[in-house]
XYZ file of C-alpha atoms in Angstrom:
590
model
C -84.533 130.385 115.561
C -84.200 131.448 111.890
C -87.188 132.309 110.010
C -86.229 129.671 107.290
C -86.214 126.964 109.615
C -88.659 123.872 108.678
C -92.338 124.611 109.431
C -92.202 122.298 112.645
C -89.945 123.601 115.682
C -86.801 121.259 115.398
C -86.744 120.879 118.954
C -89.896 119.228 119.314
C -89.421 115.547 120.322
C -91.437 113.133 117.997
C -91.258 109.755 117.806
C -90.079 107.493 114.899
C -89.795 103.717 114.505
C -90.152 100.925 112.223
C -87.472 98.423 112.415
C -87.773 95.218 114.201
C -91.391 94.364 113.280
C -91.887 91.109 113.187
C -93.119 89.449 109.889
C -96.879 88.748 109.815
C -98.618 86.422 107.251
C -98.746 87.999 104.188
C -102.246 89.908 103.312
C -104.575 88.328 101.105
C -104.794 89.540 98.019
C -108.252 91.627 97.118
C -110.500 88.820 95.681
C -108.780 86.026 97.058
C -111.163 85.209 99.891
C -112.391 86.460 103.215
C -109.775 88.053 105.318
C -110.105 89.721 108.803
C -110.257 93.527 108.826
C -106.860 94.880 107.965
C -104.952 97.315 110.302
C -102.160 98.191 107.547
C -102.254 98.253 103.908
C -102.424 94.946 101.680
C -98.908 95.774 100.463
C -95.845 96.786 101.708
C -93.112 96.304 99.201
C -89.214 97.185 99.016
C -86.752 97.137 96.260
C -83.111 97.782 95.789
C -82.611 100.036 92.594
C -79.157 98.793 91.190
C -77.347 101.196 89.049
C -77.984 100.456 85.290
C -74.573 98.953 83.809
C -72.653 98.293 87.321
C -72.678 95.455 89.917
C -75.507 94.516 91.614
C -75.737 97.028 94.555
C -74.287 95.711 97.714
C -77.350 96.444 100.823
C -78.749 94.803 103.686
C -81.997 95.131 102.346
C -81.203 92.557 99.324
C -81.892 90.140 102.126
C -85.398 89.209 102.253
C -85.564 87.995 105.873
C -84.587 91.772 106.952
C -87.383 92.937 104.925
C -89.791 90.377 106.395
C -88.426 91.779 110.150
C -89.808 94.878 109.165
C -93.218 93.587 107.997
C -92.695 93.815 104.190
C -94.714 91.150 102.311
C -92.952 91.555 99.083
C -89.933 92.346 97.370
C -89.213 93.733 94.376
C -86.034 92.545 92.246
C -84.457 95.369 90.042
C -81.105 94.498 88.554
C -81.648 95.211 84.932
C -82.058 91.322 84.113
C -85.532 90.759 84.171
C -87.133 87.372 83.444
C -88.040 87.555 80.329
C -84.190 87.778 79.205
C -84.166 84.364 80.764
C -86.097 82.468 78.436
C -84.916 80.951 75.229
C -87.959 81.378 73.004
C -87.436 77.850 71.868
C -90.873 76.981 71.160
C -91.458 79.901 69.072
C -88.121 79.666 67.214
C -85.108 77.772 68.263
C -83.010 79.925 65.785
C -82.934 82.760 68.588
C -80.913 81.125 71.212
C -79.219 78.402 69.469
C -77.919 75.396 71.503
C -74.133 76.067 72.438
C -73.943 79.749 71.715
C -72.371 82.267 74.009
C -76.022 84.075 74.440
C -77.766 81.308 75.296
C -75.461 80.181 77.900
C -76.232 83.969 79.339
C -79.745 83.629 79.430
C -79.636 80.059 81.112
C -77.349 81.472 83.883
C -79.741 84.400 84.178
C -82.633 82.043 84.472
C -80.646 79.808 87.465
C -80.051 83.112 89.211
C -83.708 84.176 89.013
C -84.637 80.655 90.393
C -82.474 80.866 93.275
C -83.545 84.741 94.322
C -87.154 83.214 94.074
C -86.436 80.410 96.515
C -84.927 82.912 98.967
C -87.577 85.579 98.929
C -90.088 82.904 99.609
C -88.230 80.928 102.249
C -88.657 84.721 103.954
C -92.455 84.468 103.641
C -92.467 87.160 101.042
C -94.209 87.554 97.627
C -91.490 87.332 94.910
C -91.850 90.314 92.276
C -89.640 91.476 89.436
C -89.177 94.927 87.948
C -89.557 94.229 84.236
C -88.772 96.797 81.501
C -90.745 96.592 78.021
C -89.900 96.243 75.067
C -86.843 94.079 75.847
C -86.460 91.338 72.984
C -83.730 89.044 71.905
C -81.547 90.618 69.222
C -81.707 87.812 67.180
C -85.498 87.492 67.161
C -85.568 91.342 66.108
C -83.170 90.778 63.145
C -85.324 87.630 62.173
C -88.668 89.249 62.339
C -87.899 92.954 61.683
C -90.331 93.250 58.879
C -92.966 91.994 61.136
C -92.523 94.010 64.171
C -90.548 96.974 63.410
C -92.359 100.536 62.353
C -91.266 102.903 59.781
C -88.878 104.374 62.274
C -87.085 101.224 63.344
C -89.092 100.670 66.554
C -90.316 97.490 68.023
C -94.318 98.395 67.927
C -97.141 97.214 69.431
C -99.337 98.434 66.488
C -97.760 95.422 64.667
C -99.791 92.160 65.220
C -96.566 90.122 65.373
C -95.049 92.336 68.264
C -98.501 91.651 70.340
C -98.242 87.898 69.498
C -94.612 87.803 70.523
C -95.345 89.313 73.943
C -98.296 86.813 74.784
C -95.934 84.074 74.029
C -92.799 85.784 75.925
C -95.265 85.961 78.971
C -96.705 82.556 78.704
C -92.911 81.491 78.728
C -91.650 83.386 81.465
C -94.403 81.971 83.960
C -94.193 78.599 82.625
C -90.038 78.629 83.236
C -90.807 80.620 86.405
C -94.099 79.166 88.061
C -93.060 80.602 91.419
C -92.722 84.188 90.118
C -95.386 85.858 91.948
C -95.834 88.703 89.506
C -94.353 91.403 87.550
C -93.752 95.353 88.090
C -93.916 96.720 84.789
C -91.916 99.770 83.450
C -92.075 101.623 80.148
C -90.840 105.058 79.085
C -87.199 104.431 79.905
C -85.659 101.293 78.828
C -82.420 100.263 80.579
C -80.220 97.860 77.982
C -76.496 97.763 79.542
C -77.348 94.472 81.600
C -78.697 92.482 78.904
C -76.069 92.127 76.084
C -78.475 89.718 73.830
C -81.542 91.785 73.939
C -82.329 95.000 72.471
C -85.538 97.205 73.136
C -87.342 100.541 73.104
C -90.509 102.490 74.712
C -93.730 100.884 73.821
C -95.746 104.083 74.282
C -95.718 105.527 70.605
C -99.209 106.548 70.700
C -100.194 107.924 74.015
C -103.204 106.511 75.971
C -103.782 103.423 72.949
C -100.472 102.421 73.501
C -101.035 101.823 76.754
C -104.473 100.406 76.416
C -102.809 97.722 73.671
C -99.969 96.817 76.295
C -102.153 96.548 79.360
C -104.683 94.324 77.531
C -101.977 91.856 76.666
C -100.531 91.932 80.250
C -104.149 91.644 82.050
C -104.846 88.791 79.770
C -101.476 86.778 80.319
C -100.695 87.858 83.735
C -103.672 88.006 85.915
C -106.435 86.602 84.219
C -104.869 83.363 82.644
C -102.264 82.816 85.082
C -103.457 84.521 88.530
C -100.319 86.593 88.687
C -99.941 89.968 90.245
C -99.499 92.742 87.938
C -97.982 96.211 89.288
C -98.346 98.452 86.013
C -96.190 101.708 86.723
C -97.446 105.123 85.269
C -93.986 106.405 84.934
C -94.018 106.609 81.195
C -92.437 109.990 80.787
C -95.628 111.032 78.820
C -98.069 112.465 81.224
C -99.796 109.444 82.230
C -97.745 109.792 85.805
C -98.911 113.157 86.269
C -102.059 114.331 84.476
C -105.582 113.056 85.998
C -107.407 113.398 82.712
C -104.661 111.225 80.945
C -104.580 108.782 83.628
C -108.362 108.471 83.632
C -108.191 108.154 79.836
C -106.408 105.110 80.125
C -107.438 103.314 83.019
C -111.243 103.979 82.646
C -111.440 102.063 79.677
C -109.362 99.146 81.694
C -111.931 96.743 83.615
C -110.381 96.148 87.194
C -109.129 92.900 88.547
C -108.103 92.215 91.711
C -104.372 91.131 90.991
C -103.857 94.214 88.835
C -102.617 97.506 90.658
C -101.265 100.663 89.309
C -98.044 101.898 90.654
C -97.735 105.822 91.266
C -94.722 107.883 92.543
C -95.905 110.154 95.519
C -94.869 113.275 93.689
C -96.193 115.113 90.526
C -93.417 113.778 88.580
C -89.804 112.689 89.728
C -88.714 112.514 93.082
C -88.062 115.965 93.548
C -89.118 118.195 96.731
C -90.840 120.918 95.144
C -93.302 119.085 93.087
C -96.916 118.828 94.559
C -98.139 115.498 95.884
C -99.395 113.590 92.991
C -102.658 114.462 91.503
C -103.321 111.099 89.963
C -103.551 109.415 93.315
C -107.058 108.057 94.645
C -108.711 108.867 91.300
C -110.611 106.307 89.047
C -111.603 102.862 89.904
C -108.376 100.715 90.265
C -106.283 99.805 93.240
C -102.830 101.771 93.540
C -99.645 101.739 95.526
C -97.513 104.539 96.291
C -93.764 104.448 95.436
C -91.450 106.339 97.670
C -87.567 106.719 97.468
C -85.490 106.273 100.688
C -82.071 107.013 99.273
C -83.182 110.290 97.486
C -80.901 110.437 93.877
C -81.376 114.113 93.934
C -80.596 114.922 97.421
C -77.356 113.392 98.529
C -78.677 109.368 98.115
C -78.009 108.663 101.973
C -74.548 110.420 101.930
C -76.056 113.181 104.506
C -78.807 113.060 106.179
C -82.005 113.719 104.803
C -85.463 112.603 106.552
C -88.386 112.272 104.111
C -90.672 110.410 106.599
C -92.630 113.382 108.006
C -92.891 115.126 104.568
C -94.222 111.970 102.626
C -96.579 111.194 105.373
C -97.919 114.667 106.380
C -96.652 116.669 103.776
C -93.895 118.678 102.739
C -93.325 122.241 104.402
C -93.353 123.766 100.505
C -96.765 122.222 100.509
C -98.177 124.722 103.071
C -101.402 126.573 101.747
C -101.692 124.155 99.062
C -105.463 122.576 98.780
C -106.194 118.909 98.632
C -103.986 116.031 100.068
C -100.696 116.815 101.099
C -98.931 113.420 102.091
C -99.910 109.701 102.776
C -101.773 110.232 105.860
C -104.653 112.326 103.873
C -105.234 109.336 101.618
C -104.849 106.579 104.276
C -108.723 105.872 104.065
C -109.132 105.762 100.297
C -110.080 102.151 99.095
C -107.963 102.505 96.210
C -104.711 103.125 98.469
C -103.739 99.843 98.681
C -100.054 99.828 99.658
C -96.577 101.251 99.866
C -93.434 100.753 97.799
C -90.409 101.772 98.903
C -86.938 101.952 97.164
C -84.659 101.223 100.214
C -81.410 101.935 97.655
C -81.127 103.477 94.410
C -82.649 105.227 91.770
C -80.480 107.281 89.667
C -76.870 106.760 88.377
C -73.534 106.452 89.983
C -72.855 107.871 93.042
C -72.385 108.991 95.927
C -71.824 105.296 97.075
C -72.368 104.467 100.633
C -70.644 102.806 103.206
C -73.414 103.192 105.840
C -77.422 102.884 105.261
C -78.200 104.353 108.312
C -80.219 107.564 106.742
C -81.817 105.112 104.176
C -82.966 102.671 107.199
C -84.617 105.833 108.961
C -86.941 106.686 106.120
C -87.481 102.939 105.435
C -88.485 102.169 108.994
C -90.576 105.021 109.525
C -92.511 104.347 106.120
C -92.847 100.562 106.506
C -94.312 100.882 110.365
C -96.614 103.483 109.106
C -97.837 101.367 106.438
C -98.302 98.546 108.717
C -100.477 100.545 110.520
C -101.492 104.030 109.067
C -103.352 105.233 112.088
C -100.224 106.033 113.765
C -98.477 109.221 114.389
C -95.536 109.872 112.469
C -93.844 111.518 115.730
C -94.686 108.214 117.454
C -92.909 106.106 115.217
C -90.027 108.376 115.024
C -89.539 108.220 118.761
C -89.943 104.281 118.581
C -86.757 104.392 116.039
C -84.930 106.602 118.266
C -85.328 103.857 121.369
C -84.472 101.066 118.745
C -81.057 102.533 118.051
C -80.402 103.134 121.740
C -80.947 106.698 121.954
C -81.405 108.735 125.451
C -84.692 110.733 125.978
C -82.482 113.820 125.351
C -81.013 112.171 122.439
C -84.399 111.506 120.828
C -84.971 115.164 120.809
C -81.621 116.183 119.251
C -81.911 113.316 116.620
C -85.725 114.702 116.114
C -84.239 118.408 115.617
C -81.392 116.860 113.354
C -83.923 115.232 110.886
C -86.016 117.843 110.730
C -83.216 120.255 110.105
C -81.997 118.316 107.182
C -85.038 118.242 105.574
C -85.177 122.136 105.812
C -81.721 122.499 104.641
C -82.096 120.198 101.745
C -84.850 122.113 100.413
C -83.036 125.345 100.545
C -79.855 124.005 99.495
C -80.578 121.675 96.395
C -84.024 123.543 95.664
C -85.357 126.949 96.585
C -88.563 128.180 98.477
C -87.826 131.659 96.994
C -88.256 131.083 93.263
C -89.550 127.991 91.171
C -86.053 126.480 90.160
C -86.970 124.812 87.059
C -83.879 122.866 86.143
C -84.080 120.563 89.043
C -81.564 118.146 87.739
C -78.801 120.755 88.083
C -77.718 118.279 91.048
C -78.537 114.732 91.150
C -76.427 111.614 92.041
C -72.925 112.615 92.526
C -72.842 115.804 89.797
C -72.979 119.478 90.477
C -74.019 121.288 87.623
C -73.193 124.885 86.908
C -74.409 128.343 85.364
C -72.602 127.208 81.846
C -75.543 124.694 81.066
C -77.584 123.751 83.678
C -78.600 127.039 85.583
C -78.195 129.658 82.529
C -82.172 129.876 82.303
C -82.881 129.647 85.957
C -80.202 132.423 86.671
C -81.769 134.708 83.893
C -85.201 134.549 85.467
C -83.788 135.271 89.117
C -82.183 138.331 87.528
C -85.182 139.424 85.586
C -87.432 139.111 88.892
C -84.790 140.831 90.957
C -84.472 137.954 93.302
C -80.343 137.723 93.351
C -79.735 139.047 96.816
C -82.918 136.643 98.147
C -81.574 133.608 96.385
C -78.144 133.649 97.501
C -79.773 134.618 101.266
C -81.343 131.313 101.255
C -78.343 129.308 100.202
C -76.770 130.723 103.239
C -79.683 130.038 105.417
C -79.172 126.443 104.103
C -75.732 126.427 105.474
C -76.868 127.661 108.625
C -79.272 125.091 109.124
C -76.449 122.647 108.302
C -73.986 124.489 110.729
C -76.948 123.882 113.844
C -77.246 120.234 112.508
C -73.527 119.376 112.712
C -73.687 120.936 116.428
C -76.263 118.581 117.146
C -74.920 115.789 115.504
C -71.684 115.313 117.750
C -73.885 114.914 120.924
C -76.201 112.227 119.624
C -74.769 108.612 120.677
C -76.743 105.851 118.842
C -75.769 102.491 120.581
C -73.995 101.073 117.469
C -70.669 102.949 117.396
C -70.387 102.697 113.532
C -73.988 104.424 113.061
C -72.473 107.273 116.048
C -69.454 107.735 113.953
C -71.625 107.875 110.669
C -73.930 110.184 111.906
C -71.453 112.466 112.729
C -69.358 112.124 109.519
C -72.536 112.071 107.357
C -73.765 115.698 108.940
C -70.601 117.040 108.562
C -70.542 115.996 104.866
C -74.039 117.949 104.384
C -72.663 121.077 105.900
C -69.622 121.057 103.628
C -71.705 119.975 100.598
C -73.817 122.651 101.285
C -71.066 124.960 101.555
C -69.813 124.536 98.234
C -73.225 125.032 97.054
C -73.730 128.218 98.422
C -70.053 129.614 97.501
C -70.496 128.185 94.139
C -73.981 129.740 93.426
C -72.887 133.065 94.854
C -69.887 132.997 92.512
C -72.040 131.905 89.428
C -74.954 134.070 90.327
C -72.645 137.273 91.135
C -70.889 136.750 87.849
C -73.682 136.464 85.956
C -75.236 139.472 87.122
C -71.598 141.315 86.423
C -72.046 139.995 82.595
C -75.517 141.639 82.450
C -74.862 144.910 84.016
C -71.106 145.094 82.807
C -70.396 146.033 86.490
C -68.940 142.692 88.098
C -68.669 142.682 91.794
C -64.963 141.379 92.154
C -65.001 142.021 95.787
C -68.076 139.749 96.416
C -66.508 137.260 93.733
C -63.380 136.872 95.556
C -64.746 136.098 98.933
C -66.913 133.327 97.888
C -64.055 131.831 95.810
C -61.877 131.699 98.726
C -65.075 130.193 100.733
C -65.425 127.761 97.776
C -62.134 126.452 97.766
C -62.101 125.933 101.253
C -65.146 124.116 101.059
C -63.774 121.878 98.772
C -60.574 121.377 100.738
C -62.647 120.388 103.898
C -64.723 118.076 102.465
C -61.905 116.168 100.665
C -60.147 116.116 104.142
C -63.508 114.435 105.792
C -63.282 111.795 103.132
C -59.583 111.444 103.361
C -59.665 111.025 107.341
C -62.835 109.332 107.704
C -63.563 105.719 106.457
C -67.310 105.898 106.925
C -67.708 108.733 104.515
C -69.912 108.603 101.300
C -67.686 108.984 98.255
C -67.922 112.601 97.448
C -69.736 114.874 94.713
C -67.827 115.806 91.182
C -68.205 119.594 90.183
C -69.460 118.307 86.873
C -72.742 118.367 85.191
C -75.039 115.135 84.740
C -73.489 114.137 81.553
C -74.655 112.931 78.215
C -75.645 109.403 77.637
C -72.810 107.163 76.919
C -73.177 104.568 73.895
C -73.922 101.675 76.544
C -76.937 103.649 77.665
C -75.585 104.795 80.873
C -74.269 108.077 82.470
C -71.258 109.794 83.628
C -70.136 113.282 84.097
C -70.048 115.874 81.390
C -66.393 116.763 80.901
C -67.274 120.182 79.622
C -69.647 121.624 81.642
C -70.288 121.698 85.019
C -69.849 123.912 88.736
C -66.114 123.767 88.171
C -66.119 125.362 84.866
C -68.712 127.617 85.871
C -66.995 128.905 88.798
C -63.219 128.821 87.274
C -64.978 131.381 84.477
C -64.558 133.949 87.246
C -61.301 133.428 88.845
C -59.286 135.532 86.339
C -61.569 138.580 87.365
C -59.921 138.542 90.676
C -56.665 137.158 89.600
C -56.612 134.187 91.794
C -55.553 131.336 89.023
């Protein structure tokens, strides 16, 4: 077995399971009264993160009854039309959404949809929570009160007394209009407006910790204290709050704990990237926390190919070997601050790949939800149960385990690197593949300066070897469901071909990059990898053409600049295509 395989032997048969757990009664909220000792965490929440600017994602996990069957007790709705965009502000100023206006009609329709969604969630026995971007206010309100709410840079500012008053009025109206709403999940740092045509907004955090404290004071008072509702305050604010323990404590130590206030923290020290450390802000301070985990990983295929993260999230990824402190959720399971898990069953990021089968998302979701229901359980045992649930024989469960762990190892070596610290982690994300013409230029220079070119290219070849092994194994695994059986095979081949594209693309680009630095281009190597690159693309496209279950394909373009409506598409001028094609004239293959 190659030295580059994952830290655990792929042939170890473990255990997996999750789906099929019957929904129990929702656990009592801390402070709501005496509850029997819990085996699981207090909160098990899920969210389908729809792509901003697109229709709501179609997913089985939109159904709260399905989530209840997995043991969830709360659903987070995130279609970027939160409840505060579904109120009229009539009690404050009737000019904001005047009767008969198109804007008012939109607001009222949005409110009716939210009402219906809350009813469905409650019918399944779950708490109804809404993902809420701040600051977002009606366009007309901002026009009418600009002189009282905007700062000297034209931003809606919490430093203005009227802005703070408006937010108190806004939250009062939200809970008056939606009395069944159980709480809010607050996001700041990123404000997506593409789904709310009659509203504007911006990041409220303009003065670091002081801005957080202003916002938390309003939210804690209006949501938790006055109305007894739940507040999940995300630390993802793009300013260090999420990753810097000193910053986190500077904010949270100045906020009085409340039984219905929880801070929400991603499990990684940064975005959902494999090579980022376990988040150092987890368990510190004096507030309850829930941990966010993405099941459809936006930087790692988005479910178009196998990518098992259950083992790594719970026990620590292989790249954490040798690190001190907690490496996974299992290491913090007994800490009193750790109160729940919030899975993102679908979504995160932008655009595709678009799925026709949620098999790999379900594997991650099932393992994590089963563990959260009883954190004393072993991940391998849960995995084994999942294999039985989907109808795998004992030999097939061993093969399935091998494939799952191989996917984690292949993703690390293909999308990231163990050889050097890849800094431009967004070179591949969603359906986009960047190149050496923009995304990878600085990283390639560092590789060249460190003398690691051969080792880096060998690592990309190792990734392909891992995926070749996974591809062979996939053809021998037979889940009970015929569609899952087909998708398991097709999606694993997708992973193999995508990583062949990455391997040959990197070899062309990095070899060409070195040739430009030395003045001695290795045309033979470039020519060989150009042939491999073109063949891999041809096979990749054929896979999609011949297999209806195949997810949509990656594009050889960089993740593009932001569109006027706030969404993102491919960069038409940069990416792997332009970077590879740059070297074709060297070998006369144009």
